[in-house]
XYZ file of C-alpha atoms in Angstrom:
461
model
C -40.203 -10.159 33.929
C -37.171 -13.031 33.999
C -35.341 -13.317 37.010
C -32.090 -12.398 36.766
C -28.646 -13.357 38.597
C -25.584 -11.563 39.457
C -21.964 -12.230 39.018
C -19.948 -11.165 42.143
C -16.768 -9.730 42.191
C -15.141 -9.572 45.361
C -14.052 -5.549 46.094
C -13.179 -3.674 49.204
C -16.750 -3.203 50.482
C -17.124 -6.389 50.210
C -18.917 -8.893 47.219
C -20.328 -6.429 44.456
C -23.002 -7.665 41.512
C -20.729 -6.789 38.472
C -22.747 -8.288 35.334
C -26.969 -9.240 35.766
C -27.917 -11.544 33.197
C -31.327 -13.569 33.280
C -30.726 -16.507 34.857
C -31.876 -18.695 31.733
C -28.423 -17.413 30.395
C -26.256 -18.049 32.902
C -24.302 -20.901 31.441
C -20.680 -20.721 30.412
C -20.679 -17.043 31.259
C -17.659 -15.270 31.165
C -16.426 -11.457 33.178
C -12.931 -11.249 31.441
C -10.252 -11.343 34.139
C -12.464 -11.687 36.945
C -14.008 -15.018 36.525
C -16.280 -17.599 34.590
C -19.460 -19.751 35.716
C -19.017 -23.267 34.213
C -22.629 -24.214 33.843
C -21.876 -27.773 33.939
C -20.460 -27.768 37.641
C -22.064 -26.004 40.598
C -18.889 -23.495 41.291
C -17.566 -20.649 39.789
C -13.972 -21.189 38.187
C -10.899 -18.710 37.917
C -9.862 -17.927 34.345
C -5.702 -19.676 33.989
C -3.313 -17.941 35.823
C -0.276 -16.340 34.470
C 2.629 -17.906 32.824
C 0.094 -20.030 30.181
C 0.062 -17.513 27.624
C -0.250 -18.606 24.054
C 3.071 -17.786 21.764
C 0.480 -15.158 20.063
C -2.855 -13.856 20.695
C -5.469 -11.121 20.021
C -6.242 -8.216 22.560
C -7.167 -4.683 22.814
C -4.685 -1.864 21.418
C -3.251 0.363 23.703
C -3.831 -2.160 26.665
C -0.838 -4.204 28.973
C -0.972 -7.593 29.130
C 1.571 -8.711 31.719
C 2.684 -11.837 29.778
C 2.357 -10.061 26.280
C 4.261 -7.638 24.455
C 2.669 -5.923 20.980
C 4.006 -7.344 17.957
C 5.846 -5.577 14.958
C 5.691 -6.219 11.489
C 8.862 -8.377 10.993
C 7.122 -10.478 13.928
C 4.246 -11.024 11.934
C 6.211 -11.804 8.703
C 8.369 -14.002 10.911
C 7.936 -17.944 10.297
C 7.114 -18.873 13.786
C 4.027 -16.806 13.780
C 3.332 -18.061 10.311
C 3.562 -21.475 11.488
C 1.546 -21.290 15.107
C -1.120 -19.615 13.033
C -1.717 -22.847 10.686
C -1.074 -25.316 12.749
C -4.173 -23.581 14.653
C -6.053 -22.359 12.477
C -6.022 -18.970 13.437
C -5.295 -17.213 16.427
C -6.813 -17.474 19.941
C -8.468 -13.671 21.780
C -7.861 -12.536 25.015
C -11.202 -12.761 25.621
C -11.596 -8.512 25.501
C -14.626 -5.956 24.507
C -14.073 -3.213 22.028
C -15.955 -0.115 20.524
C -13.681 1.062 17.947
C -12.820 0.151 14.310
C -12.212 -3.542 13.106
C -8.566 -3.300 12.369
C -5.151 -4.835 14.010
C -2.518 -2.747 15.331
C 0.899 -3.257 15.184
C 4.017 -1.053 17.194
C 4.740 -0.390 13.433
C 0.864 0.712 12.498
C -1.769 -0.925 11.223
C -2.193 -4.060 8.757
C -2.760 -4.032 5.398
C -2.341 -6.144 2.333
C -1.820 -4.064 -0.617
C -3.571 -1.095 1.233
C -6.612 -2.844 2.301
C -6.880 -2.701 5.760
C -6.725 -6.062 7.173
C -9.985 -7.196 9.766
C -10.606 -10.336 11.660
C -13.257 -13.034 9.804
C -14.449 -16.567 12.117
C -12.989 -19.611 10.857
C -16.010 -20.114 8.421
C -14.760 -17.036 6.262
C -17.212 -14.468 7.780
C -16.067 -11.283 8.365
C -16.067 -10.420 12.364
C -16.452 -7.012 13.614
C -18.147 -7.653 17.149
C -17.571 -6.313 19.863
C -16.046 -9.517 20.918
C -14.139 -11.753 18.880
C -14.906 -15.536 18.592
C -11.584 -17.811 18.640
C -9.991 -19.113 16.140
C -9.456 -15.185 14.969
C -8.529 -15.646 11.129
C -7.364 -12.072 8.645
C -9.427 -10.755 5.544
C -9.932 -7.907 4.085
C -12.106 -5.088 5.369
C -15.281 -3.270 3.838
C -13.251 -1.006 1.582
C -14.754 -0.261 -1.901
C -12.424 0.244 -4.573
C -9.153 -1.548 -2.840
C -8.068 -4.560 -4.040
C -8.856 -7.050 -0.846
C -12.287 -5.179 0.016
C -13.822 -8.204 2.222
C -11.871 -10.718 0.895
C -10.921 -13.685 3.456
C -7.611 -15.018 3.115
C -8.328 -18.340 4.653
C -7.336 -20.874 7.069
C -3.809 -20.865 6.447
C -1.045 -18.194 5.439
C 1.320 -19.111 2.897
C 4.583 -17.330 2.800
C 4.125 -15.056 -0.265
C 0.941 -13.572 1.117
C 2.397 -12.339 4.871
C 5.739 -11.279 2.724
C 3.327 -8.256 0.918
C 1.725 -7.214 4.253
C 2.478 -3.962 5.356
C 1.425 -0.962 7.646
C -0.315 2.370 7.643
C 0.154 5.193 10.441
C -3.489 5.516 10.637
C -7.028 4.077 9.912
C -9.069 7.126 9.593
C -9.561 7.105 6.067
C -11.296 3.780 6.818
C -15.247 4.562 6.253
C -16.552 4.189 9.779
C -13.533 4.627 11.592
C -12.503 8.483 11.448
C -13.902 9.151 15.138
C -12.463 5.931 16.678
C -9.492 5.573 18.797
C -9.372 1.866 19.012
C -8.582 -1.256 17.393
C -7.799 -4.908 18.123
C -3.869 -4.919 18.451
C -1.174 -8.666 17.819
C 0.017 -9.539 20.950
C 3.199 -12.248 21.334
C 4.590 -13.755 24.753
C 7.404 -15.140 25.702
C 6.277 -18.460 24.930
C 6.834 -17.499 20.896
C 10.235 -18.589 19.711
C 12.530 -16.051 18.911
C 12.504 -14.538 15.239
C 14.658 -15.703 12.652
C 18.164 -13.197 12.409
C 17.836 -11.678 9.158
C 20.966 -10.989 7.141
C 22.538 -7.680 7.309
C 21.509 -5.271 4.574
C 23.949 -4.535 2.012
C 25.076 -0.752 2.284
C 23.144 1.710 0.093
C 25.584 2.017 -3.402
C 27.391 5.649 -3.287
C 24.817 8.032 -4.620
C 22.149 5.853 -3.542
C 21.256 7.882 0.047
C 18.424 9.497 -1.208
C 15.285 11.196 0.823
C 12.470 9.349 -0.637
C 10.743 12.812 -0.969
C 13.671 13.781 -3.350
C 14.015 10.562 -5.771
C 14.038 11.585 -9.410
C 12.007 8.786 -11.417
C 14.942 6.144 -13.501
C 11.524 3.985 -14.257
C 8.728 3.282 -12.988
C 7.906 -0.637 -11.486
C 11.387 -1.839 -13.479
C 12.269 -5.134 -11.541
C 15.467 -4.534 -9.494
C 17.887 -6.032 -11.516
C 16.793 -4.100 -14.209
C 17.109 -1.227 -12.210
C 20.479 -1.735 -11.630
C 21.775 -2.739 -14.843
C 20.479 0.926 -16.042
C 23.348 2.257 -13.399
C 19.941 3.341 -11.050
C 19.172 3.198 -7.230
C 16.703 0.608 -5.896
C 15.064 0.777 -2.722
C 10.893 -0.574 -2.287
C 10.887 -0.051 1.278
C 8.907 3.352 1.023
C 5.771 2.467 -1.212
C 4.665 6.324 -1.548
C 8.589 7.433 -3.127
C 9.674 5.427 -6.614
C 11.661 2.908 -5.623
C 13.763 2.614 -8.985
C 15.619 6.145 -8.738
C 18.467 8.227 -10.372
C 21.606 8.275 -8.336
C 22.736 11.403 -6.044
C 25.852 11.298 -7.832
C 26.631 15.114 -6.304
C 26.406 13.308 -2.568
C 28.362 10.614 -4.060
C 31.828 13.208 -4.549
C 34.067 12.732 -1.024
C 33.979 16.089 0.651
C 37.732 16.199 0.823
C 37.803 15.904 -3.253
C 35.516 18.595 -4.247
C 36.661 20.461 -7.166
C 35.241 24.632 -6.720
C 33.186 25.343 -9.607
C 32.580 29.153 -8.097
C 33.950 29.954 -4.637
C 30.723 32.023 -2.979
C 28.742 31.211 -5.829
C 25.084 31.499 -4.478
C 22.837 28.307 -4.997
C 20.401 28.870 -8.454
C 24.348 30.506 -9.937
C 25.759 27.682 -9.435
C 23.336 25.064 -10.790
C 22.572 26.971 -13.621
C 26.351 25.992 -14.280
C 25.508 22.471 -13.839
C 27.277 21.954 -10.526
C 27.018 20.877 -7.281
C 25.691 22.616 -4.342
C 25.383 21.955 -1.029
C 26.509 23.630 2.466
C 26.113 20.654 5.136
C 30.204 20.105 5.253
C 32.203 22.909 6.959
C 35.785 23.632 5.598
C 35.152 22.701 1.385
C 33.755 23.850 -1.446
C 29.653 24.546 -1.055
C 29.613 24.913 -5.101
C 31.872 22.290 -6.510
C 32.184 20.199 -10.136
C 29.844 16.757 -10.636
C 32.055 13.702 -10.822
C 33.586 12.997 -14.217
C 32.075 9.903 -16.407
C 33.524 7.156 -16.070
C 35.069 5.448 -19.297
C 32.146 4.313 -21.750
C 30.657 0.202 -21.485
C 32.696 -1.346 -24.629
C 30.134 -2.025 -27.512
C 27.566 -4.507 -27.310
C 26.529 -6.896 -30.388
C 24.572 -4.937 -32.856
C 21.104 -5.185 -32.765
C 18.505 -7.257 -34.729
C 16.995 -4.737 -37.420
C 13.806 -3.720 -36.604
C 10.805 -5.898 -38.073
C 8.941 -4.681 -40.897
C 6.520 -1.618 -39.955
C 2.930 -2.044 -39.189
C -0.422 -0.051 -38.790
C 0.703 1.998 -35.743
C -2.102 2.943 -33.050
C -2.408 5.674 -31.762
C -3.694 6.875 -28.244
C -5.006 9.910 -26.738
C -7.647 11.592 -24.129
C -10.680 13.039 -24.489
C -13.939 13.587 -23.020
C -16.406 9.937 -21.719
C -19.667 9.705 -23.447
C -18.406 11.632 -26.571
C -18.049 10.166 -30.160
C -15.067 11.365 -32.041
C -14.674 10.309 -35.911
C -11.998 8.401 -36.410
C -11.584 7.330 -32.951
C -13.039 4.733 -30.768
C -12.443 4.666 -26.899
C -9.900 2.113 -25.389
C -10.481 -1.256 -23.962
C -8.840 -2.276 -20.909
C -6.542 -4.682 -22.914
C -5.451 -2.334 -25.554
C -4.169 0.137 -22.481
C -2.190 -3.080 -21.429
C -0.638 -3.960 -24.463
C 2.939 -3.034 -25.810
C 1.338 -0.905 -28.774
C 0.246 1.119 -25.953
C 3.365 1.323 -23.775
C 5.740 1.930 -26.928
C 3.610 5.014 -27.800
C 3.201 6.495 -24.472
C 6.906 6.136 -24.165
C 7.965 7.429 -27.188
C 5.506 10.616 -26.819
C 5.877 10.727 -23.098
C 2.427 10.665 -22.478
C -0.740 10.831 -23.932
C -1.366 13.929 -26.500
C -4.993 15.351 -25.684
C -7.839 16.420 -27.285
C -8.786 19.606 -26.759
C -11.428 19.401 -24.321
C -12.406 21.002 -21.556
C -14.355 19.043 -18.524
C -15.677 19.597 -15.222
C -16.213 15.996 -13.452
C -14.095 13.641 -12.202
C -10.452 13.510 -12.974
C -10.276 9.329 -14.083
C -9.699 7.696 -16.432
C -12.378 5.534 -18.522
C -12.271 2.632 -20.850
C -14.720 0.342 -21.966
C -14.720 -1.507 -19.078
C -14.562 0.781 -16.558
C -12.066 3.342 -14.981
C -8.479 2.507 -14.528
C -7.158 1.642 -11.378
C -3.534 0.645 -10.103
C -4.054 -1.697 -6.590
C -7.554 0.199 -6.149
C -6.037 3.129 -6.702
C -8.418 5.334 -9.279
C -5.400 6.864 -12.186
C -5.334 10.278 -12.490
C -3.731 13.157 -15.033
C -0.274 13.741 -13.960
C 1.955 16.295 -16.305
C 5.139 14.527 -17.894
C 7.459 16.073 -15.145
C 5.309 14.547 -11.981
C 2.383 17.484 -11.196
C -0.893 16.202 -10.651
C -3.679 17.291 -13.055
C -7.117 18.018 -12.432
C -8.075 21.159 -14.406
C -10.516 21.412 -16.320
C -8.476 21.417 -19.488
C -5.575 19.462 -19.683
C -1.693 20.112 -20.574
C -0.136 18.016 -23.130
C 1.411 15.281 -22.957
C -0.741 13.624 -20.311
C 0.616 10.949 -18.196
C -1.073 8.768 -15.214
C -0.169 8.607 -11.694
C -2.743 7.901 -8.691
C -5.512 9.804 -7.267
C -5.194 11.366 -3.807
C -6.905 8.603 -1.849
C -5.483 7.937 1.658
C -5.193 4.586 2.139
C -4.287 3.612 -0.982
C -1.269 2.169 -1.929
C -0.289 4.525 -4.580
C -2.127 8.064 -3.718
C -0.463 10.974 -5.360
C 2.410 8.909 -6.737
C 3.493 9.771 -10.130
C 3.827 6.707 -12.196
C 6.403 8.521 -14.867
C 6.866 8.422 -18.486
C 8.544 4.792 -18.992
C 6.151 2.219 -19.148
C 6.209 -1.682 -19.473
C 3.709 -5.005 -20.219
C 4.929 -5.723 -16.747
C 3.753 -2.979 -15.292
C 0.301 -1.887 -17.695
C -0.446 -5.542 -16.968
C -1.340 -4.181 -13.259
C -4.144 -2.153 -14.709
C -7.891 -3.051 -14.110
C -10.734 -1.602 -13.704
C -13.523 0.010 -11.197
C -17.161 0.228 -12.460
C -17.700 3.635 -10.265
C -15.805 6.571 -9.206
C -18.466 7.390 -7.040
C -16.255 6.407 -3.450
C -13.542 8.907 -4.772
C -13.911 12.052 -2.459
C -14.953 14.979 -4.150
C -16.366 13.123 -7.005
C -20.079 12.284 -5.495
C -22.300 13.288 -7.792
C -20.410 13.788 -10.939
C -20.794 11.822 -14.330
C -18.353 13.489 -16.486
C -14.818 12.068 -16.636
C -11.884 11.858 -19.102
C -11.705 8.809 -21.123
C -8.550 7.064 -23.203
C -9.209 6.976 -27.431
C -7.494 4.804 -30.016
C -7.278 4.807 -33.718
C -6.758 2.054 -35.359
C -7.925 -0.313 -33.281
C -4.695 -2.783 -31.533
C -4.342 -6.006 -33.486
C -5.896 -8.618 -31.278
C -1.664 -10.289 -31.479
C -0.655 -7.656 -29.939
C -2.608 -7.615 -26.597
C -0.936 -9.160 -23.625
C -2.846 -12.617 -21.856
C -3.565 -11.970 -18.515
């Protein structure tokens, strides 16, 4: 049996053996915040005293650190912290223990990049979940099948556009492995770390444009936001689970004061059948009142270029996998991105169906897999936003994402106006097998086209 030696700490009864290691190890070892034996000099050293605190540094969640406060999201996407992080290839630990799950916590939540949960990886891109952390401490993606980033290391540097898409989720339970745990590794700053950057105020929300996420109404799905705008439309990407290209309040837009009654002590579903304005929040004025007038029409634009001359049109619908339909063949991942595909769905407002009737899982397939948005599995949605997942389905069908929390776009209706831009987004999954509730199954819908889309028509990626 080795011999072993003890590491005092000194306590009120006096000097007290806090770690035994064999003595063969006893080189370079560390007690965090008590002290460290240097084996190349025959005394034990204190660790550095306060007021030498790195501008940023990794540490324990939930835990004070007297020269540390936790960072937030804008600190993170801040420049300074952008920059100490390169210039040092990563960022140093304070040297802590943890039994929890492999994430980073923020005041705001916890880190992701395009809803993969973000996890530390060494500085030679392998992924670290120890129980201590080796320094440099670099970011990657975590072990999370079906997500865009799953174990993915982002390197030794971060470039701007990268931090500017990181964001934050209120919890990592769904994380596999992590739905008992209660802690994480957390981004600490000091004072040391120059100030952040003043960002310039936000221009107000347009009138009408107030809206409770929960409440948007859809003006088109993934339009940029000048296009947004131009169509007279709210836009507003701060809340990734609402649409962020939305139809105006214009009833909340009317002053209180200029309310015009459309049916004094009319009750609420008389009055909207009317097509008016209800609401009761503002004492002393009408609760059921007129919507604003139009405003003058836009003078006419030039006329448009005729259309060119027509050509075989393809047509899309959805029907059972694994079944062979005359006629039809089922859809390649580039056909669902191409404009023949977008100008249909649009013009039908979905997808018309089959007939069929399925018990399985409610995806999506095509030849190369099953469509996904950001590692989010598509799902049936009906053309006025309710998710889908009978066993036959209502026509016209339209997509949205599956309930998977986590992801970036679980349960979010994707609406009935699509474009290159956004079908471009599409890819693919080979399984559905990490969907919950679909372990086991082999049935699942599948996306059919007849005639086939001329090879000009699909889009490059």
């Amino acid at each position: 049996m080795p011999s072993t030696s003890c590491l005092f700490v000194v306590a009120a009864a006096g000097l007290v053996c806090a770690h035994a290691v064999p003595v063969q190890d006893v080189k370079n070892v560390a007690v965090p915040g008590v002290f460290s034996f240097n084996s190349n000099k025959n005394y034990f050293s204190t660790p550095p005293q306060s007021g030498v605190a790195n501008p940023y540094a990794v540490g324990l969640d939930k835990t004070t650190y007297p020269e540390y406060t936790q960072m937030s999201l804008s600190d993170v996407k801040n420049a300074a912290f952008r920059s100490y992080f390169n210039s040092n290839g990563g960022l140093p630990d304070l040297g802590e223990t943890m039994v929890g799950c492999c994430v980073f916590s923020l005041k705001d939540g916890y880190l992701v990049l395009d809803g993969t949960f973000i996890a530390a990886y060494s500085s030679t891109g392998a992924r670290e979940c120890l129980q201590t952390l080796p320094s440099p401490v670099l970011f990657g993606g975590t072990v999370q099948s079906g997500s865009p980033h799953s174990e993915e290391f982002f390197g030794k540097t971060l470039n701007e556009s990268l931090v500017a898409r990181f964001s934050t989720l209120p919890s990592f339970s769904p994380l596999s492995g992590c739905s008992a745990s209660v802690t994480s590794w957390a981004l600490y700053m000091s004072g040391a770390a120059p100030p952040p950057s003043p960002s310039p105020p936000s221009p107000p929300a347009p009138a009408g444009c107030d809206v409770n996420p929960s409440s948007r109404v859809d003006c088109g799905f993934d339009l940029s936001r000048d296009e947004c705008l131009a169509k007279g439309c709210c836009y507003n990407d701060t809340d990734i689970r609402s649409f962020r290209c939305f139809e105006k309040d214009v009833c909340g837009a009317v002053d209180p004061a200029k309310r015009v009654d459309c049916g004094f002590d009319l009750p609420e579903d008389a009055c909207l059948q009317r097509g008016c304005c209800y609401d009761t929040t503002v004492p002393f004025t009408y609760t059921c009142f007129n919507k604003p007038a139009p405003g003058p029409p836009s003078p006419p634009g030039p006329p448009s270029p005729p259309p060119p001359p027509p050509g075989p049109e393809a047509k899309f619908s959805v029907g059972l996998d694994k079944t062979t339909y005359p006629g039809k063949t089922k859809a390649t991942l580039a056909q669902v991105q191409s404009a023949t595909f977008s100008s249909f769905f649009n013009a039908n407002r979905g997808l018309p169906d089959l007939g069929e009737t399925m018990v399985g899982c409610c995806v999506f397939a095509v030849t190369e897999g099953y469509l996904t948005l950001s590692g989010t599995f598509l799902t049936a949605y009906t053309s006025t936003g309710v998710r889908e997942c009978a066993q036959s389905l209502a026509a016209p069908v339209a997509f949205g994402g599956a309930v998977q929390p986590g992801q970036p776009y679980s349960s979010v209706f994707f609406g009935v106006d699509y474009n290159t831009t956004f079908t471009s987004r599409f890819s693919t999954n080979p399984s559905f097998s990490s969907l919950s509730g679909c372990e086991g199954n082999t049935a699942s819908w599948a996306i059919y086209t007849e005639p086939a889309v001329h090879a000009a028509d699909v889009v490059e990626i």
